[in-house]
Short mmCIF file of C-alpha atoms in Angstrom, two decimals:
data_model
loop_
_atom_site.label_atom_id
_atom_site.label_comp_id
_atom_site.label_asym_id
_atom_site.label_seq_id
_atom_site.Cartn_x
_atom_site.Cartn_y
_atom_site.Cartn_z
CA MET A 14 11.02 -36.83 -1.56
CA THR A 15 9.78 -34.09 -3.77
CA SER A 16 7.09 -34.95 -6.25
CA SER A 17 9.05 -33.40 -9.15
CA LEU A 18 12.11 -35.65 -8.43
CA GLU A 19 9.89 -38.67 -8.16
CA ASP A 20 8.22 -37.66 -11.44
CA GLN A 21 11.67 -37.28 -12.97
CA VAL A 22 12.63 -40.76 -11.80
CA MET A 23 9.43 -42.30 -13.07
CA GLN A 24 9.84 -40.55 -16.46
CA ALA A 25 13.36 -42.02 -16.69
CA LEU A 26 12.08 -45.43 -15.81
CA ALA A 27 9.33 -45.13 -18.42
CA SER A 28 12.13 -44.98 -21.03
CA VAL A 29 13.35 -48.43 -19.99
CA GLU A 30 11.79 -51.23 -21.95
CA ASP A 31 11.56 -54.93 -21.30
CA PRO A 32 13.78 -56.09 -24.20
CA GLU A 33 11.65 -59.14 -24.98
CA LEU A 34 8.34 -57.29 -24.99
CA GLY A 35 9.33 -53.81 -26.18
CA VAL A 36 7.16 -52.29 -23.41
CA SER A 37 8.15 -49.80 -20.70
CA ILE A 38 8.78 -51.34 -17.28
CA VAL A 39 6.47 -48.65 -15.88
CA ASP A 40 3.62 -49.63 -18.19
CA LEU A 41 4.19 -53.30 -17.38
CA GLY A 42 3.74 -52.47 -13.65
CA LEU A 43 7.23 -53.67 -12.78
CA VAL A 44 8.25 -50.62 -10.74
CA ARG A 45 7.39 -51.65 -7.17
CA HIS A 46 8.95 -48.83 -5.07
CA VAL A 47 10.63 -45.50 -5.55
CA GLU A 48 12.29 -43.58 -2.77
CA VAL A 49 14.08 -40.26 -3.30
CA THR A 50 16.00 -38.45 -0.56
CA SER A 51 18.39 -35.54 -0.66
CA ASP A 52 21.34 -37.80 -1.54
CA ARG A 53 19.99 -41.01 -3.03
CA VAL A 54 17.41 -42.73 -5.16
CA GLN A 55 16.30 -46.30 -4.36
CA VAL A 56 14.10 -48.18 -6.75
CA THR A 57 12.77 -51.72 -6.56
CA ILE A 58 11.58 -53.45 -9.69
CA ALA A 59 10.09 -56.83 -10.38
CA MET A 60 10.31 -58.99 -13.42
CA THR A 61 7.42 -60.57 -15.35
CA THR A 62 8.88 -63.97 -14.31
CA PRO A 63 11.09 -64.51 -11.23
CA THR A 64 13.76 -66.28 -13.29
CA CYS A 65 13.92 -63.66 -16.04
CA PRO A 66 17.47 -63.88 -17.39
CA LEU A 67 17.38 -60.20 -18.43
CA GLY A 68 16.66 -58.86 -14.96
CA GLY A 69 20.20 -57.66 -14.38
CA LEU A 70 20.29 -55.90 -17.75
CA ILE A 71 16.95 -54.18 -17.09
CA ALA A 72 18.05 -53.11 -13.62
CA GLU A 73 21.32 -51.66 -14.98
CA THR A 74 19.50 -49.93 -17.78
CA ALA A 75 17.06 -48.42 -15.25
CA ARG A 76 19.94 -47.24 -13.02
CA ALA A 77 21.67 -45.54 -16.01
CA ALA A 78 18.38 -43.95 -17.12
CA ILE A 79 17.82 -42.52 -13.65
CA GLU A 80 21.40 -41.25 -13.31
CA GLY A 81 21.17 -39.62 -16.70
CA SER A 82 18.00 -37.76 -15.77
CA LEU A 83 19.16 -36.30 -12.42
CA ALA A 84 21.81 -33.76 -11.44
CA PRO A 85 25.02 -35.43 -10.32
CA GLY A 86 25.47 -36.24 -6.66
CA LYS A 87 22.66 -38.73 -5.97
CA ALA A 88 23.54 -42.37 -5.38
CA VAL A 89 21.20 -44.54 -7.44
CA THR A 90 20.36 -48.12 -6.46
CA VAL A 91 18.01 -50.36 -8.42
CA THR A 92 17.12 -53.66 -6.70
CA LEU A 93 15.40 -56.67 -8.32
CA ASP A 94 12.65 -58.23 -6.25
CA ARG A 95 12.47 -61.69 -7.67
CA SER A 96 10.06 -62.83 -4.96
CA PHE A 97 7.29 -60.56 -6.27
CA HIS A 98 4.65 -62.40 -8.29
CA TRP A 99 3.80 -60.18 -11.30
CA THR A 100 0.50 -60.61 -13.08
CA PRO A 101 -0.74 -59.01 -16.31
CA ASP A 102 -3.35 -57.13 -14.23
CA LEU A 103 -0.47 -54.86 -13.09
CA ALA A 104 0.13 -53.63 -16.62
CA THR A 105 -1.69 -50.57 -17.92
CA PRO A 106 -4.93 -51.24 -19.83
CA GLN A 107 -3.21 -50.13 -23.05
CA VAL A 108 -0.49 -52.75 -22.59
CA ARG A 109 -2.98 -55.46 -21.80
CA ASP A 110 -5.03 -54.51 -24.88
CA ARG A 111 -1.88 -54.48 -27.02
CA PHE A 112 -1.12 -58.13 -26.11
CA THR A 113 -4.64 -59.47 -25.97
CA GLY A 114 -6.28 -57.41 -28.71
CA SER A 115 -9.22 -59.29 -30.14
CA THR A 116 -7.64 -62.69 -29.86
CA SER A 117 -8.05 -65.12 -27.03
CA VAL A 118 -4.37 -65.29 -26.28
CA SER A 119 -3.65 -63.73 -22.90
CA LEU A 120 -0.72 -61.49 -21.98
CA ALA A 121 0.48 -64.19 -19.63
CA ASP A 122 0.48 -66.74 -22.50
CA ARG A 123 2.43 -64.33 -24.76
CA LEU A 124 4.90 -63.68 -21.95
CA ARG A 125 5.42 -67.41 -21.44
CA THR A 126 6.06 -67.82 -25.14
CA ALA A 127 8.57 -64.95 -25.23
CA VAL A 128 10.45 -66.24 -22.21
CA SER A 129 10.44 -69.78 -23.56
CA GLY A 130 11.88 -68.52 -26.86
CA LEU A 131 14.57 -66.65 -24.98
CA LEU A 132 15.50 -69.74 -22.94
CA GLY A 133 15.34 -71.97 -25.96
CA SER A 134 12.62 -74.17 -24.54
CA GLN A 135 9.27 -75.02 -26.12
#
């Protein structure tokens, strides 16, 4: 894999936001693995919660973003790793600060609230 192609893939992934949080999946630390070869790109992403109902949408959006950023001819696969346990520590410091700010509410608490709202539970 060439560094410039990996950089291109990561830049494309940085344009993909978690729809509930409005934050890049790269900045959230959800991109777990990127492999670029001469004919394919394989990416593995995690979700902030294993049961995230938007995982498929995020994976498809990521695939489309990668395909749109590369020359035609590479097969692009984006896989969801629902077994990976994400923690707010994986997010960039700027993202953690955005969600925690000067309040005592943690990023994890805000994520739980966002997911609960999406699922209609309290």
